[in-house]
Structures are given as C-alpha cells and as structure tokens.
Tab-separated table of C-alpha atoms and ligand atoms in Angstrom:
chain	number	residue	atom	x	y	z
A	1	MET	CA	0.000	0.000	0.000
A	2	PRO	CA	1.344	3.489	-0.803
A	3	LEU	CA	2.622	5.368	2.239
A	4	SER	CA	0.266	8.158	3.246
A	5	LYS	CA	2.879	10.156	5.201
A	6	VAL	CA	6.434	9.980	6.545
A	7	LEU	CA	7.410	12.308	9.408
A	8	ILE	CA	11.052	13.288	9.875
A	9	VAL	CA	12.406	14.784	13.096
A	10	GLY	CA	15.357	17.199	12.736
A	11	ALA	CA	16.254	19.623	9.939
A	12	GLY	CA	19.971	18.875	9.913
A	13	PRO	CA	21.532	17.754	6.639
A	14	SER	CA	20.252	14.177	6.951
A	15	GLY	CA	16.634	15.163	7.698
A	16	LEU	CA	16.568	17.779	4.948
A	17	LEU	CA	18.019	15.376	2.378
A	18	LEU	CA	15.589	12.561	3.229
A	19	THR	CA	12.680	15.019	3.056
A	20	LEU	CA	13.789	16.195	-0.369
A	21	LEU	CA	14.326	12.697	-1.786
A	22	LEU	CA	10.991	11.345	-0.517
A	23	ALA	CA	9.067	14.427	-1.660
A	24	LYS	CA	10.599	14.115	-5.121
A	25	ALA	CA	9.315	10.529	-5.201
A	26	GLY	CA	5.793	11.895	-4.566
A	27	ILE	CA	5.562	10.839	-0.905
A	28	ASN	CA	3.903	13.204	1.604
A	29	VAL	CA	6.562	14.176	4.090
A	30	GLU	CA	6.556	16.492	7.085
A	31	LEU	CA	9.871	17.675	8.564
A	32	ILE	CA	9.851	19.158	12.068
A	33	GLU	CA	12.677	21.069	13.732
A	34	GLN	CA	12.945	22.295	17.326
A	35	THR	CA	14.862	25.509	16.546
A	36	ASP	CA	13.646	28.459	14.478
A	37	ALA	CA	16.430	28.255	11.864
A	38	LEU	CA	19.194	25.983	10.565
A	39	ASP	CA	22.292	25.386	12.733
A	40	THR	CA	25.403	27.480	11.914
A	41	ASN	CA	28.018	25.794	14.162
A	42	PRO	CA	31.301	24.709	12.496
A	43	ARG	CA	30.830	21.055	11.590
A	44	ALA	CA	30.934	19.084	8.323
A	45	SER	CA	32.566	20.761	5.365
A	46	HIS	CA	33.969	17.986	3.132
A	47	TYR	CA	31.624	15.739	1.187
A	48	ALA	CA	33.078	12.575	-0.277
A	49	GLU	CA	31.861	10.438	-3.201
A	50	PRO	CA	29.017	8.558	-1.428
A	51	SER	CA	27.446	11.855	-0.255
A	52	ASN	CA	27.740	13.426	-3.674
A	53	TYR	CA	26.043	10.417	-5.254
A	54	GLU	CA	22.993	10.995	-2.993
A	55	PHE	CA	23.058	14.780	-3.494
A	56	ASP	CA	22.942	14.065	-7.222
A	57	ARG	CA	19.905	11.804	-6.833
A	58	ALA	CA	18.223	14.644	-4.918
A	59	GLY	CA	19.063	17.095	-7.732
A	60	VAL	CA	21.228	19.444	-5.628
A	61	LEU	CA	24.771	18.360	-6.545
A	62	ASP	CA	25.192	21.019	-9.250
A	63	ASP	CA	24.302	23.775	-6.756
A	64	ILE	CA	26.719	22.330	-4.178
A	65	ARG	CA	29.542	22.097	-6.744
A	66	ALA	CA	28.810	25.656	-7.935
A	67	GLU	CA	28.919	27.118	-4.395
A	68	GLY	CA	31.716	24.933	-3.035
A	69	PHE	CA	35.221	24.223	-4.252
A	70	PHE	CA	37.382	21.175	-4.963
A	71	PRO	CA	40.247	20.832	-2.464
A	72	ASP	CA	43.609	20.193	-4.155
A	73	GLY	CA	44.594	17.434	-1.743
A	74	VAL	CA	45.611	16.545	1.762
A	75	SER	CA	48.906	16.061	3.565
A	76	TRP	CA	50.135	14.627	6.857
A	77	ARG	CA	52.847	16.750	8.455
A	78	LYS	CA	55.283	17.036	11.288
A	79	LEU	CA	55.062	20.012	13.672
A	80	ASP	CA	58.643	21.192	13.132
A	81	GLU	CA	59.854	24.615	12.031
A	82	LYS	CA	59.225	23.828	8.323
A	83	LYS	CA	55.982	21.904	8.938
A	84	THR	CA	57.568	19.065	6.963
A	85	ARG	CA	55.201	16.987	4.844
A	86	LEU	CA	55.334	13.283	5.660
A	87	VAL	CA	52.932	12.387	2.839
A	88	LYS	CA	51.015	14.461	0.324
A	89	LEU	CA	48.101	13.217	-1.670
A	90	SER	CA	46.888	15.394	-4.528
A	91	ASN	CA	43.251	14.705	-5.314
A	92	PRO	CA	42.833	13.047	-8.727
A	93	THR	CA	41.663	15.495	-11.393
A	94	PRO	CA	40.386	14.979	-14.951
A	95	GLU	CA	43.869	16.031	-16.115
A	96	ASP	CA	45.274	12.817	-14.625
A	97	GLY	CA	43.750	11.130	-17.662
A	98	LYS	CA	42.503	8.013	-15.897
A	99	ILE	CA	39.569	9.552	-14.055
A	100	ASP	CA	36.172	8.617	-15.491
A	101	SER	CA	33.310	11.075	-15.875
A	102	THR	CA	31.145	9.460	-13.163
A	103	PHE	CA	33.978	9.648	-10.695
A	104	GLU	CA	34.745	13.241	-11.664
A	105	ARG	CA	31.111	14.156	-10.945
A	106	TYR	CA	31.257	12.716	-7.423
A	107	ARG	CA	34.736	13.878	-6.469
A	108	MET	CA	35.189	15.494	-3.073
A	109	VAL	CA	33.666	18.949	-2.719
A	110	CYS	CA	33.999	21.375	0.166
A	111	LEU	CA	31.219	23.642	1.471
A	112	PRO	CA	30.452	24.647	5.092
A	113	LEU	CA	27.474	22.724	6.468
A	114	HIS	CA	25.171	25.722	6.960
A	115	ARG	CA	25.505	26.589	3.264
A	116	LEU	CA	24.711	22.999	2.303
A	117	GLY	CA	21.684	23.203	4.625
A	118	LYS	CA	20.429	26.333	2.864
A	119	ILE	CA	20.650	24.644	-0.566
A	120	LEU	CA	18.682	21.658	0.750
A	121	GLU	CA	16.132	23.850	2.552
A	122	ASP	CA	15.489	25.912	-0.624
A	123	ALA	CA	15.012	22.734	-2.667
A	124	VAL	CA	12.599	21.263	-0.082
A	125	SER	CA	10.550	24.478	-0.057
A	126	LYS	CA	9.788	23.942	-3.783
A	127	GLN	CA	8.310	20.460	-3.233
A	128	PRO	CA	4.487	20.382	-3.117
A	129	THR	CA	4.394	17.205	-0.990
A	130	ALA	CA	6.876	18.461	1.655
A	131	THR	CA	6.284	20.715	4.671
A	132	ILE	CA	8.909	22.062	7.103
A	133	ARG	CA	7.762	23.227	10.535
A	134	TYR	CA	10.200	25.123	12.729
A	135	GLU	CA	9.896	25.469	16.517
A	136	TYR	CA	8.326	21.991	16.710
A	137	LYS	CA	10.127	20.085	19.455
A	138	VAL	CA	9.506	16.361	19.996
A	139	VAL	CA	8.902	15.586	23.672
A	140	ASP	CA	7.373	12.108	23.502
A	141	LEU	CA	6.376	9.376	21.054
A	142	GLY	CA	4.392	6.175	20.616
A	143	GLN	CA	3.081	3.687	18.036
A	144	ASP	CA	0.508	0.956	17.363
A	145	ASP	CA	-0.187	-1.456	14.456
A	146	GLN	CA	-1.530	1.308	12.214
A	147	LYS	CA	0.629	4.378	12.849
A	148	ALA	CA	3.331	6.119	14.846
A	149	TRP	CA	3.045	9.510	16.546
A	150	VAL	CA	5.080	12.175	18.274
A	151	LYS	CA	4.021	14.731	20.844
A	152	VAL	CA	5.521	18.111	20.033
A	153	GLU	CA	5.806	21.432	21.817
A	154	THR	CA	5.022	24.276	19.398
A	155	PRO	CA	4.435	28.039	19.751
A	156	GLU	CA	0.687	27.201	19.447
A	157	GLY	CA	0.838	24.665	22.305
A	158	GLU	CA	1.336	20.896	22.453
A	159	LYS	CA	0.282	18.836	19.418
A	160	THR	CA	0.322	15.196	18.337
A	161	LEU	CA	1.520	14.425	14.815
A	162	GLU	CA	0.935	11.034	13.176
A	163	ALA	CA	2.513	9.220	10.247
A	164	ASP	CA	3.013	5.749	8.774
A	165	TYR	CA	6.705	5.935	9.703
A	166	ILE	CA	8.740	8.413	11.745
A	167	VAL	CA	12.454	8.915	11.139
A	168	GLY	CA	14.692	10.305	13.882
A	169	CYS	CA	17.271	12.507	12.146
A	170	ASP	CA	17.540	14.541	15.336
A	171	GLY	CA	21.279	14.358	15.851
A	172	ALA	CA	23.668	13.140	18.536
A	173	ASN	CA	21.311	13.973	21.411
A	174	SER	CA	18.295	12.432	19.613
A	175	LYS	CA	15.084	12.545	21.642
A	176	VAL	CA	13.663	9.815	19.403
A	177	ARG	CA	16.581	7.495	20.233
A	178	ARG	CA	16.523	8.354	23.957
A	179	THR	CA	12.782	7.709	24.183
A	180	LEU	CA	13.084	4.376	22.359
A	181	PHE	CA	16.096	3.034	24.267
A	182	GLY	CA	16.653	5.169	27.389
A	183	ASP	CA	18.514	8.409	28.100
A	184	ASN	CA	21.944	6.886	28.621
A	185	VAL	CA	21.790	3.999	26.176
A	186	TYR	CA	24.080	4.734	23.225
A	187	PRO	CA	26.587	1.858	22.972
A	188	GLY	CA	30.230	2.790	22.383
A	189	HIS	CA	32.704	5.106	24.040
A	190	THR	CA	33.664	8.757	24.463
A	191	TRP	CA	37.295	9.735	23.864
A	192	ASP	CA	39.279	11.094	26.835
A	193	GLU	CA	40.440	13.932	24.593
A	194	GLN	CA	38.107	16.666	23.356
A	195	ILE	CA	38.393	18.799	20.220
A	196	VAL	CA	37.913	22.468	19.472
A	197	ALA	CA	36.630	23.343	15.983
A	198	THR	CA	37.272	26.926	14.904
A	199	ASN	CA	36.465	28.732	11.665
A	200	MET	CA	39.040	31.453	11.120
A	201	TYR	CA	40.814	33.775	8.703
A	202	TYR	CA	44.626	33.842	8.692
A	203	ASP	CA	47.120	34.412	5.911
A	204	PHE	CA	48.604	30.956	5.296
A	205	SER	CA	49.994	32.003	1.889
A	206	PRO	CA	53.641	32.485	3.036
A	207	TYR	CA	53.760	28.951	4.468
A	208	ASP	CA	53.219	26.481	1.591
A	209	TYR	CA	50.085	24.985	3.124
A	210	ASP	CA	47.860	22.568	1.184
A	211	ASP	CA	44.084	22.902	1.105
A	212	SER	CA	43.923	20.295	3.911
A	213	GLN	CA	46.553	18.954	6.319
A	214	PHE	CA	46.792	16.890	9.478
A	215	PHE	CA	49.563	17.360	12.035
A	216	VAL	CA	50.946	14.396	13.963
A	217	HIS	CA	51.886	15.503	17.494
A	218	PRO	CA	51.148	14.077	20.973
A	219	GLU	CA	50.002	17.437	22.385
A	220	HIS	CA	49.248	19.779	19.478
A	221	TRP	CA	47.596	17.308	17.060
A	222	HIS	CA	45.385	19.272	14.736
A	223	MET	CA	43.951	19.795	11.290
A	224	VAL	CA	43.993	22.894	9.067
A	225	ALA	CA	41.655	22.941	6.048
A	226	LYS	CA	40.519	25.666	3.714
A	227	ILE	CA	36.714	25.485	3.651
A	228	GLN	CA	35.739	28.471	1.526
A	229	SER	CA	37.367	30.012	-1.503
A	230	ASP	CA	37.369	33.414	0.265
A	231	GLY	CA	40.100	32.070	2.578
A	232	LEU	CA	37.982	30.811	5.488
A	233	TYR	CA	39.862	27.983	7.244
A	234	ARG	CA	38.740	25.274	9.636
A	235	VAL	CA	41.315	24.704	12.369
A	236	THR	CA	40.374	21.768	14.594
A	237	TYR	CA	42.716	20.857	17.438
A	238	GLY	CA	42.917	18.383	20.264
A	239	GLU	CA	42.508	19.511	23.864
A	240	ILE	CA	42.579	18.007	27.342
A	241	GLY	CA	39.248	16.398	28.224
A	242	GLY	CA	37.197	17.959	31.003
A	243	LEU	CA	38.167	21.612	30.447
A	244	THR	CA	35.243	24.043	30.419
A	245	ARG	CA	34.408	26.291	27.464
A	246	GLU	CA	35.853	29.263	29.401
A	247	GLN	CA	39.108	27.404	30.052
A	248	LEU	CA	39.320	26.376	26.393
A	249	LEU	CA	38.739	29.965	25.266
A	250	GLU	CA	41.468	31.153	27.606
A	251	ARG	CA	43.925	28.545	26.265
A	252	GLN	CA	43.136	29.133	22.580
A	253	PRO	CA	45.685	31.954	21.852
A	254	ALA	CA	48.541	29.867	23.312
A	255	LYS	CA	47.432	26.813	21.314
A	256	TYR	CA	47.377	28.734	18.017
A	257	ALA	CA	50.736	30.362	18.855
A	258	ALA	CA	52.205	26.909	19.528
A	259	PHE	CA	51.099	25.164	16.346
A	260	LEU	CA	50.132	27.649	13.600
A	261	PRO	CA	52.884	28.731	11.190
A	262	GLY	CA	54.345	32.115	12.139
A	263	ASN	CA	53.264	31.566	15.798
A	264	PRO	CA	50.631	34.312	15.449
A	265	THR	CA	49.262	36.580	18.182
A	266	PRO	CA	45.464	37.166	18.174
A	267	ASP	CA	45.750	40.418	16.186
A	268	LYS	CA	47.043	38.369	13.200
A	269	TYR	CA	43.915	36.198	12.746
A	270	LYS	CA	40.163	36.453	13.057
A	271	ILE	CA	38.108	33.663	14.607
A	272	VAL	CA	34.492	33.612	13.405
A	273	ASN	CA	33.340	30.406	15.143
A	274	PHE	CA	34.622	28.573	18.211
A	275	SER	CA	33.012	25.238	19.151
A	276	PRO	CA	34.363	22.633	21.572
A	277	TYR	CA	33.105	19.078	21.038
A	278	ARG	CA	33.348	15.878	23.024
A	279	VAL	CA	34.207	13.064	20.650
A	280	HIS	CA	32.376	9.734	20.526
A	281	GLN	CA	32.404	6.387	18.707
A	282	ARG	CA	28.878	5.072	19.204
A	283	CYS	CA	26.210	3.083	17.364
A	284	VAL	CA	22.725	1.998	18.431
A	285	ASP	CA	21.862	-1.703	18.617
A	286	ASN	CA	18.886	-1.193	16.326
A	287	MET	CA	18.096	1.473	13.746
A	288	ARG	CA	14.484	0.258	13.489
A	289	VAL	CA	11.906	-0.090	16.257
A	290	GLY	CA	8.554	-0.857	14.601
A	291	ARG	CA	7.464	2.303	12.821
A	292	PHE	CA	10.415	4.351	14.106
A	293	LEU	CA	13.698	4.539	12.210
A	294	LEU	CA	16.970	6.229	13.114
A	295	ALA	CA	19.553	7.693	10.741
A	296	ALA	CA	22.867	9.594	10.762
A	297	ASP	CA	24.070	11.116	14.095
A	298	ALA	CA	20.918	9.934	15.873
A	299	ALA	CA	22.028	6.363	15.078
A	300	HIS	CA	25.838	6.498	15.087
A	301	LEU	CA	28.705	8.855	15.862
A	302	CYS	CA	32.399	9.004	15.038
A	303	ASN	CA	35.204	11.517	15.407
A	304	PRO	CA	35.451	14.054	12.563
A	305	PHE	CA	39.007	13.250	11.380
A	306	GLY	CA	38.603	11.935	7.859
A	307	GLY	CA	35.067	13.290	7.403
A	308	MET	CA	33.192	10.002	7.803
A	309	GLY	CA	30.447	11.308	10.103
A	310	LEU	CA	27.992	12.922	7.788
A	311	THR	CA	29.208	10.836	4.838
A	312	GLY	CA	28.035	7.718	6.715
A	313	GLY	CA	24.804	9.522	7.652
A	314	ILE	CA	24.074	10.541	4.074
A	315	ALA	CA	24.673	6.939	2.985
A	316	ASP	CA	22.016	5.908	5.570
A	317	ILE	CA	19.639	8.357	3.958
A	318	GLY	CA	20.227	6.891	0.487
A	319	SER	CA	19.492	3.378	1.792
A	320	LEU	CA	16.417	4.507	3.737
A	321	TYR	CA	15.074	6.465	0.774
A	322	ASP	CA	15.278	3.405	-1.503
A	323	SER	CA	13.664	1.226	1.173
A	324	LEU	CA	10.705	3.575	1.761
A	325	VAL	CA	10.188	4.169	-1.975
A	326	GLY	CA	10.295	0.378	-2.503
A	327	MET	CA	7.474	0.036	0.040
A	328	HIS	CA	5.525	3.005	-1.374
A	329	THR	CA	5.617	1.573	-4.901
A	330	GLY	CA	4.851	-1.995	-3.820
A	331	GLN	CA	8.270	-3.369	-4.765
A	332	ALA	CA	9.204	-4.244	-1.175
A	333	ASP	CA	7.443	-5.122	2.065
A	334	GLU	CA	8.367	-3.656	5.419
A	335	SER	CA	10.984	-6.354	6.104
A	336	ILE	CA	13.275	-4.184	3.966
A	337	LEU	CA	13.482	-1.827	6.967
A	338	ASP	CA	15.084	-4.623	9.007
A	339	LYS	CA	17.571	-5.055	6.171
A	340	TYR	CA	18.237	-1.294	6.337
A	341	ASP	CA	19.025	-1.663	10.047
A	342	GLU	CA	21.275	-4.677	9.412
A	343	VAL	CA	23.365	-3.290	6.540
A	344	ARG	CA	23.796	0.226	7.913
A	345	ARG	CA	25.033	-0.972	11.317
A	346	LYS	CA	27.356	-3.486	9.660
A	347	ILE	CA	28.934	-0.715	7.573
A	348	TRP	CA	29.438	1.398	10.699
A	349	HIS	CA	31.057	-1.472	12.639
A	350	ASP	CA	33.149	-2.815	9.747
A	351	ILE	CA	34.313	0.439	8.143
A	352	ILE	CA	33.328	3.753	9.712
A	353	ASN	CA	34.234	3.001	13.324
A	354	PRO	CA	37.670	1.395	12.751
A	355	VAL	CA	38.748	3.768	9.970
A	356	SER	CA	37.727	6.959	11.773
A	357	SER	CA	39.222	5.739	15.085
A	358	ASN	CA	42.549	5.041	13.377
A	359	ASN	CA	42.445	8.455	11.701
A	360	MET	CA	42.386	10.173	15.105
A	361	ARG	CA	44.777	7.746	16.901
A	362	ARG	CA	47.325	8.219	14.108
A	363	LEU	CA	47.567	11.953	14.856
A	364	ILE	CA	48.003	11.496	18.612
A	365	ASP	CA	50.021	8.295	18.983
A	366	LEU	CA	52.513	8.170	16.120
A	367	ASP	CA	56.041	9.483	16.461
A	368	ALA	CA	56.229	11.985	13.580
A	369	ASP	CA	59.891	11.077	12.977
A	370	THR	CA	59.057	7.451	12.159
A	371	ALA	CA	55.350	7.769	11.309
A	372	VAL	CA	55.602	6.631	7.692
A	373	GLU	CA	57.709	3.559	8.538
A	374	ASP	CA	55.490	2.686	11.508
A	375	ASP	CA	52.030	3.139	10.022
A	376	PRO	CA	50.750	0.887	7.181
A	377	PHE	CA	48.120	3.445	6.158
A	378	LEU	CA	50.700	6.217	5.713
A	379	GLN	CA	52.867	3.731	3.770
A	380	LEU	CA	49.930	3.095	1.440
A	381	LEU	CA	49.445	6.841	0.989
A	382	LYS	CA	53.148	7.157	0.220
A	383	ARG	CA	52.717	4.639	-2.622
A	384	MET	CA	49.661	6.558	-3.814
A	385	GLU	CA	51.743	9.732	-4.123
A	386	THR	CA	53.176	8.306	-7.349
A	387	ASP	CA	50.563	5.682	-8.267
A	388	LYS	CA	47.472	7.618	-9.370
A	389	GLN	CA	45.615	4.449	-10.360
A	390	LEU	CA	45.976	3.084	-6.825
A	391	GLN	CA	44.735	6.404	-5.471
A	392	LEU	CA	41.711	6.307	-7.747
A	393	GLU	CA	40.872	2.784	-6.586
A	394	MET	CA	41.141	3.921	-2.951
A	395	SER	CA	38.838	6.901	-3.588
A	396	LYS	CA	36.315	4.649	-5.277
A	397	GLY	CA	36.560	2.396	-2.208
A	398	MET	CA	34.750	5.158	-0.244
A	399	MET	CA	31.647	4.080	-2.188
A	400	ALA	CA	31.627	0.983	0.077
A	401	LEU	CA	29.845	3.249	2.588
A	402	ARG	CA	26.712	3.149	0.425
A	403	HIS	CA	24.523	0.104	-0.009
A	404	ASP	CA	22.048	-0.407	-2.828
A	405	MET	CA	18.766	-1.468	-1.219
A	406	THR	CA	16.974	-1.967	-4.553
A	407	GLN	CA	18.697	-5.365	-4.789
A	408	TYR	CA	16.250	-6.526	-2.078
A	409	PHE	CA	13.169	-5.455	-4.046
A	410	ASP	CA	10.854	-8.345	-4.862
A	411	LYS	CA	11.126	-8.661	-8.653
A	412	LYS	CA	7.844	-10.673	-8.777
A	413	ARG	CA	5.843	-7.795	-7.266
B	501	FAD	C1	34.094	19.724	14.006
B	501	FAD	C2	33.325	18.764	13.158
B	501	FAD	C3	33.681	18.611	11.816
B	501	FAD	C4	33.009	17.690	11.010
B	501	FAD	N1	33.394	17.539	9.702
B	501	FAD	C5	32.786	16.617	8.914
B	501	FAD	C6	33.126	16.479	7.522
B	501	FAD	O1	33.996	17.210	6.984
B	501	FAD	N2	32.473	15.520	6.776
B	501	FAD	C7	31.511	14.716	7.347
B	501	FAD	O2	30.975	13.838	6.653
B	501	FAD	N3	31.106	14.885	8.650
B	501	FAD	C8	31.710	15.801	9.445
B	501	FAD	N4	31.290	15.999	10.738
B	501	FAD	C9	30.096	15.283	11.252
B	501	FAD	C10	28.778	15.981	10.791
B	501	FAD	O3	28.825	17.363	11.055
B	501	FAD	C11	27.567	15.353	11.452
B	501	FAD	O4	27.656	13.948	11.248
B	501	FAD	C12	26.259	15.873	10.836
B	501	FAD	O5	26.119	17.261	11.004
B	501	FAD	C13	25.049	15.177	11.446
B	501	FAD	O6	23.900	15.565	10.752
B	501	FAD	P1	22.468	15.106	11.273
B	501	FAD	O7	21.493	15.612	10.266
B	501	FAD	O8	22.462	13.667	11.606
B	501	FAD	O9	22.288	15.827	12.685
B	501	FAD	P2	22.321	17.372	13.078
B	501	FAD	O10	23.013	18.180	12.058
B	501	FAD	O11	22.810	17.426	14.470
B	501	FAD	O12	20.795	17.806	13.017
B	501	FAD	C14	19.857	17.374	13.977
B	501	FAD	C15	18.690	18.355	13.992
B	501	FAD	O13	17.669	17.815	14.825
B	501	FAD	C16	17.114	18.864	15.606
B	501	FAD	N5	16.508	18.273	16.816
B	501	FAD	C17	17.164	17.714	17.858
B	501	FAD	N6	16.282	17.299	18.790
B	501	FAD	C18	15.033	17.611	18.326
B	501	FAD	C19	13.721	17.456	18.859
B	501	FAD	N7	13.488	16.891	20.067
B	501	FAD	N8	12.658	17.876	18.105
B	501	FAD	C20	12.873	18.455	16.882
B	501	FAD	N9	14.113	18.645	16.352
B	501	FAD	C21	15.186	18.232	17.060
B	501	FAD	C22	18.337	19.745	15.920
B	501	FAD	O14	17.942	21.046	16.304
B	501	FAD	C23	19.076	19.710	14.604
B	501	FAD	O15	18.687	20.736	13.731
B	501	FAD	C24	31.940	16.915	11.552
B	501	FAD	C25	31.540	17.103	12.899
B	501	FAD	C26	32.237	18.011	13.685
B	501	FAD	C27	31.817	18.201	15.130
C-alpha cells in the first residue's frame, strides 16, 4: 500500500536530504525542527563520493559544486619549524587522464554545512508534498499497528503528529533514540580527549600549506583545512578532556601560537566560530523499532578526522530512501526496513568506526619522525603519491559506505 505520510524529526543535513528525496518521489513528508532556523556551528565541510552520489539523486549536486570548491589534496605533516610533509596526496583530477566522468562528478567537494543546509532547505521548499515546521520540538512518542506519533511542543501549544513511519534525524542527542532506548543507552565510548573546531581567517599564503593537512603531534595534534574560496579555514585541534568552554577559550591563543605557522598573536587572525566538542564512537543496537527509524548522528557517531560522520549519515539516507520508496511503490514489504538496520550498522562497525578511530589515533600516537615507517596506512598513501591508479581505486573504495537497497526489491511484485 502506498505510504500516506512519513514524518522526519530534525532539519539537519540528513533530515533535509531525506525530506527532499521522498518528496521528489511523490511521498507526503513532514519535517519538524525544534529551533527556528538551521544550525550554523562549524561542523561538516567535506563531502566525499558517497554523499555526492545521494546529493545528485536529490538534484542538488550542481548547486553544491557551484557554491563549493574542490580541495587540491591533503597532507600529513610534522610540527617542526618547516611543517615538513610526511605524505602528500593530490586529489585526482580529470587532467590525470585516468579519471572517469562518473567519478569526476562525485569527487570530493567542500562547502560549510550551513551553506549545504540552505541549498537543501530551498530545494525542499519547492516540493508540493513536503512541509517544514520550525519550533516543533519532539517531547514524547508512541506507536501501534496502524501508525506512529510524536508529541511536540510548538508556539501554538502541544500537538500530536501522526505518520506511517517516523524517522529520527535529530542528531547526537536524539530525543527519538533516547525515548526508544533510554537516556543513557548509546553503545560505544567517548574519547578522553576533546576537540575544538574553529572557523578562522589567517594568511597561510607564506607557508606552503595545502588545502587540507593533518599534524601528527602528541600534544598539538590538529587539522587545518581551507573550507571556503574566500580564505575561510577550519582549524580543529585536540585539547585536554574535562576543560570548560571558558578554560578552552582562555587557552586558545597559546594553542594557536604553539602550532600555527608564524606563531601568530590574536591580532594576526580572526576567529568567526569557536566550538568545543566531546568526541564519541557510538552506534545503536537497532536502527528500526517498529514504525520508528533512526539515521545519521541519531544512530551512530564518530570523530570528525577523515570526514566520515555525515558521509556515513548521508549513505544511511540513500538506503532509507530506496527502502521507503520500494514500500511506497509496492516493490518491497516492510521487512526491507530490518535489512536497512542490518546493513547500515554493519557498515558502521566494519568500516566507519575502525577507519575513523585510526584516523584520530594516528595523529596522537605516532612518532612523527618514524610515522611513515610505523604506520601501514601512511605507507599506502606514500605509494599513492606516485601511483594515481591506486589512489583512484582507494577513492572509489569510499563508495563501500553506500549500499544499494533496490537489490532486495521483490522482482515478482
Ligand atoms: C568539528 C566537526 C567537523 C566535522 N566535519 C565533517 C566532515 O567534513 N564531513 C563529514 O561527513 N562529517 C563531518 N562531521 C560530522 C557531521 O557534522 C555530522 O555527522 C552531521 O552534522 C550530522 O547531521 P544530522 O542531520 O544527523 O544531525 P544534526 O546536524 O545534528 O541535526 C539534527 C537536527 O535535529 C534537531 N533536533 C534535535 N532534537 C530535536 C527534537 N526533540 N525535536 C525536533 N528537532 C530536534 C536539531 O535542532 C538539529 O537541527 C563533523 C563534525 C564536527 C563536530
């Protein structure tokens, strides 16, 4: 039977994208968001191949490519006077000759998350079967054989909204997840270290920096990445766990002076965003509970080094979209939602969790003087410096984060 309505909680990138995809497939979809506008904190900025594949299906990839830019590559460096490169990987370009047109279309693009959100929000607003409601905060939920519902606080008072299925895209602190499983039930661990993500302007031009680089250092491990073509940089650095926001703010000038090139004083740069984050590796035990589904940060978390957080979340959305459309069009029954739960959690456990954990450990634990000899991943990157074909294969390997759910459609239906 066609779905009469899907309700999505949370207008972050995952909720907006799922709303857009389902609406474009003709499904009635209501998206509710507790705040009165999209979030502008410094978070995702780099979108890898699996995300771009889904953005393309939603019809927004051209806008993202037009507003964003293509980073030239990434390096791993030592925190010495010269900021010596240990490994540098230039992103493959069409000029390399071996890159195919599909791959070129999905190559990594960089755009700050709030600008991606605006593109998605504009596209959703043009869909006749989609509605976005701001200042709608989920406070409780329930379900029976026929439907699921949420209780929401709104400026007009408390309401109950019903749908065939409800998807929690409500982020790391998901109320949907906490109500389904309990407030403190999110299996996994929190790192002892915390991170501080800053968006800032500083003149890196005298210092031979790449568009993105990671620094291996036991105390001042960090990442510097250009995130806008106007020269806005993301500087994310490790800090001692347990410090308060005030303490972190107080320590920030000394941190920058210790690790940025030129050892700048605060008058030499301008910080436009400052956000401390605790860092987690967590995944729920079930992404489906009856008529409730979880996706992206509501379902799993990882540290941001290597940009696998939202990429994994967007891949969830692609799988969930295909599953719900399969049910809407009669090509699948609801058991496909159990398959969604199974394959998405397997991908998190088998790929996202180990790869992202190693990405962060590598920066903290390796001795920069022997890092390339000691670390098999850096050795592989070293080979890729001169073997473009190997690099292309590795980039295509990122597509393993997506999973084609249409293979489970019942061909007889
Ligand atoms: C510093 C940093 C850098 C990162 N860089 C990258 C990167 O380069 N690439 C990458 O792939 N990932 C990156 N990530 C991860 C990425 O930002 C997140 O995975 C992503 O933003 C999660 O999106 P989401 O839609 O699941 O949740 P969110 O963006 O958190 O959205 C959830 C929404 O739900 C709403 N909500 C919450 N509770 C309720 C409620 N009760 N009722 C109604 N609405 C509610 C919230 O207000 C919010 O708008 C980074 C993260 C950090 C911290």
